PDB file of C-alpha atoms in Angstrom:
ATOM      1  CA  PRO Z   1      -0.047  -0.064   0.118  1.00 79.00           C
ATOM      2  CA  CYS Z   2       0.908   3.619  -0.430  1.00 88.00           C
ATOM      3  CA  PRO Z   3       2.637   4.911   2.736  1.00 92.00           C
ATOM      4  CA  LYS Z   4       1.506   7.953   4.736  1.00 94.00           C
ATOM      5  CA  GLY Z   5       2.539  11.549   3.912  1.00 95.00           C
ATOM      6  CA  GLY Z   6       1.544  11.385   0.371  1.00 94.00           C
ATOM      7  CA  SER Z   7      -0.332   9.624  -2.321  1.00 92.00           C
ATOM      8  CA  CYS Z   8       0.459   7.004  -4.991  1.00 90.00           C
ATOM      9  CA  ASN Z   9      -0.308   7.684  -8.893  1.00 83.00           C
ATOM     10  CA  GLU Z  10      -0.385   4.941 -11.395  1.00 77.00           C
ATOM     11  CA  VAL Z  11       2.100   5.623 -14.065  1.00 73.00           C
ATOM     12  CA  GLY Z  12       2.613   3.863 -17.517  1.00 66.00           C
ATOM     13  CA  ALA Z  13       1.059   0.798 -19.026  1.00 60.00           C
ATOM     14  CA  ALA Z  14       2.514  -1.349 -16.442  1.00 62.00           C
ATOM     15  CA  THR Z  15       0.531   0.592 -13.743  1.00 65.00           C
ATOM     16  CA  SER Z  16       3.317   0.962 -11.414  1.00 75.00           C
ATOM     17  CA  MET Z  17       2.900   3.142  -8.307  1.00 81.00           C
ATOM     18  CA  VAL Z  18       4.687   6.274  -7.835  1.00 89.00           C
ATOM     19  CA  TRP Z  19       4.521   7.747  -4.423  1.00 91.00           C
ATOM     20  CA  GLU Z  20       4.069  11.687  -4.397  1.00 93.00           C
ATOM     21  CA  PRO Z  21       4.610  13.520  -1.078  1.00 96.00           C
ATOM     22  CA  CYS Z  22       2.244  16.038   0.328  1.00 95.00           C
ATOM     23  CA  PRO Z  23       3.400  19.621  -0.399  1.00 96.00           C
ATOM     24  CA  ALA Z  24       4.611  21.886   2.401  1.00 97.00           C
ATOM     25  CA  GLY Z  25       2.005  23.237   4.279  1.00 97.00           C
ATOM     26  CA  SER Z  26       0.044  19.949   4.278  1.00 97.00           C
ATOM     27  CA  PHE Z  27       0.115  16.119   5.610  1.00 97.00           C
ATOM     28  CA  ASN Z  28      -1.521  12.957   5.078  1.00 96.00           C
ATOM     29  CA  PRO Z  29      -1.953  10.512   8.104  1.00 96.00           C
ATOM     30  CA  THR Z  30      -3.454   7.680   5.931  1.00 94.00           C
ATOM     31  CA  THR Z  31      -1.984   4.816   4.089  1.00 93.00           C
ATOM     32  CA  GLY Z  32      -3.281   3.627   0.610  1.00 89.00           C
ATOM     33  CA  CYS Z  33      -4.323   7.091  -0.894  1.00 90.00           C
ATOM     34  CA  LYS Z  34      -4.335   7.277  -4.623  1.00 88.00           C
ATOM     35  CA  SER Z  35      -5.028  11.234  -4.888  1.00 88.00           C
ATOM     36  CA  SER Z  36      -3.231  14.148  -3.871  1.00 88.00           C
ATOM     37  CA  ALA Z  37      -6.476  15.452  -2.597  1.00 91.00           C
ATOM     38  CA  ALA Z  38      -5.887  13.062   0.557  1.00 93.00           C
ATOM     39  CA  CYS Z  39      -3.192  15.658   1.638  1.00 95.00           C
ATOM     40  CA  GLU Z  40      -4.990  17.756   4.422  1.00 96.00           C
ATOM     41  CA  SER Z  41      -4.042  21.469   4.862  1.00 97.00           C
ATOM     42  CA  CYS Z  42      -2.238  22.763   7.893  1.00 97.00           C
ATOM     43  CA  PRO Z  43      -4.875  25.230   9.547  1.00 98.00           C
ATOM     44  CA  ILE Z  44      -4.593  28.942   9.322  1.00 97.00           C
ATOM     45  CA  GLY Z  45      -2.183  30.312  12.086  1.00 97.00           C
ATOM     46  CA  THR Z  46       0.222  27.420  11.556  1.00 98.00           C
ATOM     47  CA  SER Z  47       2.963  26.482   8.900  1.00 98.00           C
ATOM     48  CA  SER Z  48       4.952  23.517   8.022  1.00 97.00           C
ATOM     49  CA  ALA Z  49       8.009  23.578   5.516  1.00 97.00           C
ATOM     50  CA  MET Z  50       8.121  19.750   5.536  1.00 96.00           C
ATOM     51  CA  ARG Z  51       7.106  17.779   2.401  1.00 96.00           C
ATOM     52  CA  GLY Z  52       5.673  14.324   2.949  1.00 96.00           C
ATOM     53  CA  ALA Z  53       4.475  15.064   6.378  1.00 97.00           C
ATOM     54  CA  GLU Z  54       2.267  12.278   8.035  1.00 96.00           C
ATOM     55  CA  SER Z  55       0.689  14.212  10.948  1.00 96.00           C
ATOM     56  CA  ILE Z  56      -0.980  17.614  11.954  1.00 96.00           C
ATOM     57  CA  GLU Z  57       1.779  17.720  14.518  1.00 96.00           C
ATOM     58  CA  THR Z  58       4.132  19.039  11.719  1.00 97.00           C
ATOM     59  CA  CYS Z  59       1.903  22.193  11.402  1.00 98.00           C
ATOM     60  CA  ALA Z  60       3.590  24.434  14.115  1.00 97.00           C
ATOM     61  CA  PRO Z  61       1.652  27.616  15.446  1.00 98.00           C
ATOM     62  CA  CYS Z  62       3.230  30.800  14.238  1.00 97.00           C
ATOM     63  CA  ARG Z  63       5.280  32.510  17.041  1.00 96.00           C
ATOM     64  CA  PRO Z  64       4.609  35.968  17.994  1.00 95.00           C
ATOM     65  CA  GLY Z  65       5.500  38.545  15.615  1.00 94.00           C
ATOM     66  CA  THR Z  66       4.444  36.081  12.726  1.00 96.00           C
ATOM     67  CA  VAL Z  67       1.092  35.050  11.119  1.00 98.00           C
ATOM     68  CA  ALA Z  68      -0.292  32.520   8.618  1.00 97.00           C
ATOM     69  CA  ALA Z  69      -3.441  33.982   7.118  1.00 96.00           C
ATOM     70  CA  GLU Z  70      -4.203  30.996   4.884  1.00 97.00           C
ATOM     71  CA  GLU Z  71      -4.369  27.395   5.123  1.00 96.00           C
ATOM     72  CA  ARG Z  72      -1.537  25.290   3.762  1.00 96.00           C
ATOM     73  CA  SER Z  73       1.191  27.849   4.775  1.00 97.00           C
ATOM     74  CA  GLU Z  74       4.827  26.793   4.331  1.00 97.00           C
ATOM     75  CA  ILE Z  75       6.080  29.546   6.482  1.00 97.00           C
ATOM     76  CA  CYS Z  76       4.718  32.121   8.933  1.00 97.00           C
ATOM     77  CA  GLU Z  77       5.336  35.526   7.487  1.00 97.00           C
ATOM     78  CA  PRO Z  78       6.649  38.343   9.746  1.00 96.00           C
ATOM     79  CA  CYS Z  79       4.340  41.227  10.482  1.00 95.00           C
ATOM     80  CA  ALA Z  80       5.165  44.063   8.273  1.00 92.00           C
ATOM     81  CA  GLN Z  81       6.743  47.358   9.901  1.00 85.00           C
ATOM     82  CA  GLY Z  82       4.221  49.389  11.681  1.00 84.00           C
ATOM     83  CA  TYR Z  83       2.293  46.226  12.740  1.00 90.00           C
ATOM     84  CA  TYR Z  84       2.833  43.669  15.571  1.00 94.00           C
ATOM     85  CA  GLN Z  85       1.452  40.315  16.820  1.00 96.00           C
ATOM     86  CA  ASN Z  86       1.762  39.107  20.498  1.00 95.00           C
ATOM     87  CA  ALA Z  87      -0.181  35.922  20.267  1.00 97.00           C
ATOM     88  CA  VAL Z  88       0.904  32.434  19.175  1.00 97.00           C
ATOM     89  CA  GLY Z  89      -0.995  30.810  16.152  1.00 97.00           C
ATOM     90  CA  ALA Z  90      -2.269  34.244  14.810  1.00 97.00           C
ATOM     91  CA  THR Z  91      -3.669  34.875  11.489  1.00 97.00           C
ATOM     92  CA  GLU Z  92      -3.349  38.560  11.092  1.00 97.00           C
ATOM     93  CA  CYS Z  93      -1.146  41.355  12.481  1.00 97.00           C
ATOM     94  CA  ILE Z  94      -2.429  44.374  14.460  1.00 96.00           C
ATOM     95  CA  ARG Z  95      -1.645  47.982  13.458  1.00 92.00           C
ATOM     96  CA  CYS Z  96       0.617  49.804  15.851  1.00 86.00           C
ATOM     97  CA  ALA Z  97      -1.019  52.467  17.831  1.00 84.00           C
ATOM     98  CA  ALA Z  98      -0.239  56.115  17.457  1.00 74.00           C
ATOM     99  CA  GLY Z  99       2.896  57.100  19.338  1.00 70.00           C
ATOM    100  CA  LYS Z 100       4.133  53.504  19.188  1.00 78.00           C
ATOM    101  CA  PHE Z 101       6.797  51.880  17.152  1.00 79.00           C
ATOM    102  CA  CYS Z 102       6.660  48.511  15.610  1.00 83.00           C
ATOM    103  CA  PRO Z 103       9.640  47.192  13.463  1.00 81.00           C
ATOM    104  CA  LYS Z 104       9.085  44.292  11.087  1.00 86.00           C
ATOM    105  CA  GLY Z 105       8.310  41.027  13.051  1.00 91.00           C
ATOM    106  CA  SER Z 106       7.390  42.898  16.218  1.00 90.00           C
ATOM    107  CA  SER Z 107       5.719  40.848  18.889  1.00 92.00           C
ATOM    108  CA  LEU Z 108       4.880  44.049  20.911  1.00 90.00           C
ATOM    109  CA  GLU Z 109       4.498  47.923  20.572  1.00 87.00           C
ATOM    110  CA  LEU Z 110       7.499  49.890  21.601  1.00 80.00           C
ATOM    111  CA  ASP Z 111       7.161  53.396  22.829  1.00 77.00           C
ATOM    112  CA  ALA Z 112       8.201  56.023  20.397  1.00 75.00           C
ATOM    113  CA  GLN Z 113      11.505  57.629  20.677  1.00 79.00           C
ATOM    114  CA  CYS Z 114      10.544  61.291  20.643  1.00 82.00           C
ATOM    115  CA  ASP Z 115      12.621  64.017  22.445  1.00 86.00           C
ATOM    116  CA  PRO Z 116      11.130  66.003  25.174  1.00 87.00           C
ATOM    117  CA  GLY Z 117       9.080  69.013  23.811  1.00 86.00           C
ATOM    118  CA  THR Z 118       7.980  66.872  20.966  1.00 85.00           C
ATOM    119  CA  TYR Z 119       5.181  64.063  20.697  1.00 80.00           C
ATOM    120  CA  ALA Z 120       4.572  61.175  18.387  1.00 75.00           C
ATOM    121  CA  ASN Z 121       1.356  61.551  16.221  1.00 66.00           C
ATOM    122  CA  LEU Z 122       0.380  58.821  13.942  1.00 56.00           C
ATOM    123  CA  THR Z 123       2.645  55.838  12.955  1.00 53.00           C
ATOM    124  CA  ASP Z 124       3.101  56.306   9.171  1.00 54.00           C
ATOM    125  CA  ALA Z 125       3.671  53.735   6.484  1.00 53.00           C
ATOM    126  CA  ASP Z 126       7.233  52.972   7.505  1.00 55.00           C
ATOM    127  CA  GLY Z 127       6.250  51.916  10.969  1.00 53.00           C
ATOM    128  CA  ASP Z 128       8.269  54.748  12.629  1.00 62.00           C
ATOM    129  CA  PRO Z 129       6.136  57.411  14.393  1.00 66.00           C
ATOM    130  CA  GLU Z 130       6.578  60.944  13.340  1.00 76.00           C
ATOM    131  CA  CYS Z 131       7.665  63.441  16.130  1.00 82.00           C
ATOM    132  CA  PHE Z 132       6.135  66.791  15.926  1.00 84.00           C
ATOM    133  CA  ALA Z 133       6.805  69.994  18.055  1.00 86.00           C
ATOM    134  CA  CYS Z 134       4.680  70.438  20.995  1.00 85.00           C
ATOM    135  CA  PRO Z 135       1.867  73.011  20.439  1.00 85.00           C
ATOM    136  CA  ALA Z 136       1.806  76.054  22.708  1.00 81.00           C
ATOM    137  CA  GLY Z 137      -0.280  75.551  25.793  1.00 80.00           C
ATOM    138  CA  LEU Z 138       0.476  71.831  25.992  1.00 85.00           C
ATOM    139  CA  SER Z 139       3.473  70.189  27.567  1.00 85.00           C
ATOM    140  CA  CYS Z 140       5.168  67.094  25.874  1.00 85.00           C
ATOM    141  CA  ALA Z 141       7.380  64.807  27.979  1.00 83.00           C
ATOM    142  CA  GLY Z 142       8.732  62.923  24.754  1.00 81.00           C
ATOM    143  CA  GLY Z 143       9.079  59.223  24.344  1.00 75.00           C
ATOM    144  CA  GLY Z 144       5.496  58.001  23.315  1.00 71.00           C
ATOM    145  CA  ALA Z 145       3.607  60.224  25.883  1.00 74.00           C
ATOM    146  CA  ALA Z 146       0.710  62.298  24.335  1.00 76.00           C
ATOM    147  CA  PRO Z 147       0.633  66.096  24.822  1.00 83.00           C
ATOM    148  CA  ALA Z 148      -0.713  67.114  28.048  1.00 85.00           C
ATOM    149  CA  VAL Z 149      -2.740  70.252  28.734  1.00 85.00           C
ATOM    150  CA  CYS Z 150      -1.260  72.732  31.055  1.00 83.00           C
ATOM    151  CA  SER Z 151      -3.316  73.516  34.223  1.00 82.00           C
ATOM    152  CA  PRO Z 152      -4.757  76.833  35.053  1.00 82.00           C
ATOM    153  CA  GLY Z 153      -2.142  79.284  36.281  1.00 79.00           C
ATOM    154  CA  THR Z 154       0.612  77.565  34.039  1.00 81.00           C
ATOM    155  CA  ALA Z 155       1.448  77.791  30.411  1.00 77.00           C
ATOM    156  CA  ALA Z 156       3.871  76.279  27.771  1.00 78.00           C
ATOM    157  CA  LYS Z 157       5.413  77.896  24.808  1.00 75.00           C
ATOM    158  CA  PRO Z 158       5.775  75.701  21.557  1.00 72.00           C
ATOM    159  CA  ALA Z 159       8.229  72.926  21.790  1.00 69.00           C
ATOM    160  CA  ARG Z 160       8.433  72.813  25.659  1.00 73.00           C
ATOM    161  CA  ASP Z 161       8.391  69.569  27.734  1.00 77.00           C
ATOM    162  CA  LYS Z 162       6.922  71.255  30.932  1.00 82.00           C
ATOM    163  CA  CYS Z 163       4.167  73.780  31.865  1.00 83.00           C
ATOM    164  CA  ALA Z 164       5.670  76.858  33.712  1.00 83.00           C
ATOM    165  CA  MET Z 165       4.033  79.049  36.156  1.00 83.00           C
ATOM    166  CA  CYS Z 166       2.522  82.219  34.579  1.00 82.00           C
ATOM    167  CA  GLY Z 167       4.521  85.380  35.096  1.00 78.00           C
ATOM    168  CA  VAL Z 168       3.505  88.032  37.678  1.00 80.00           C
ATOM    169  CA  GLY Z 169       0.382  90.027  36.355  1.00 75.00           C
ATOM    170  CA  THR Z 170      -0.409  87.268  33.741  1.00 74.00           C
ATOM    171  CA  HIS Z 171      -2.855  84.164  33.940  1.00 68.00           C
ATOM    172  CA  GLN Z 172      -3.931  81.348  31.968  1.00 65.00           C
ATOM    173  CA  PRO Z 173      -7.488  80.371  33.188  1.00 59.00           C
ATOM    174  CA  TYR Z 174      -8.105  77.423  30.887  1.00 55.00           C
ATOM    175  CA  ALA Z 175      -7.461  73.788  31.701  1.00 46.00           C
TER     176      ALA Z 175
END
């Protein structure tokens, strides 16, 4: 009988059987199969580079930072820059949040590396957040922190990391 891990096809007038292994990303746990349709697909979120696999055990779950969005995946693809995935066996990557940084293959969001007096707006197509000068009336601690509103009695000039007390004879009544 035809062994596990593939199928046997009849070849030539002598009807000899030729074993054809299942392609990568699939397996066949059954003997005696005569059709490549007997090869079962590895489920989404898993991959297998092995040809001729005999068991679903060869379909390994994707590790964090990688995904397999389709059945019968040969490899788990790394998340693109600007995306991450922290789960095992995932099928899609998650967009990096505003003010975060996600290099290719990220398994977590990293804080943006903006200087004090600046803030990270949105992560753009290259996955690296853009740092912008802090607007007047707000303080920006840098890193991945969002701009903070100055409290009444304090103010901040553009591109400052801290709110300062208002000068004598001046005030800022807004929070």
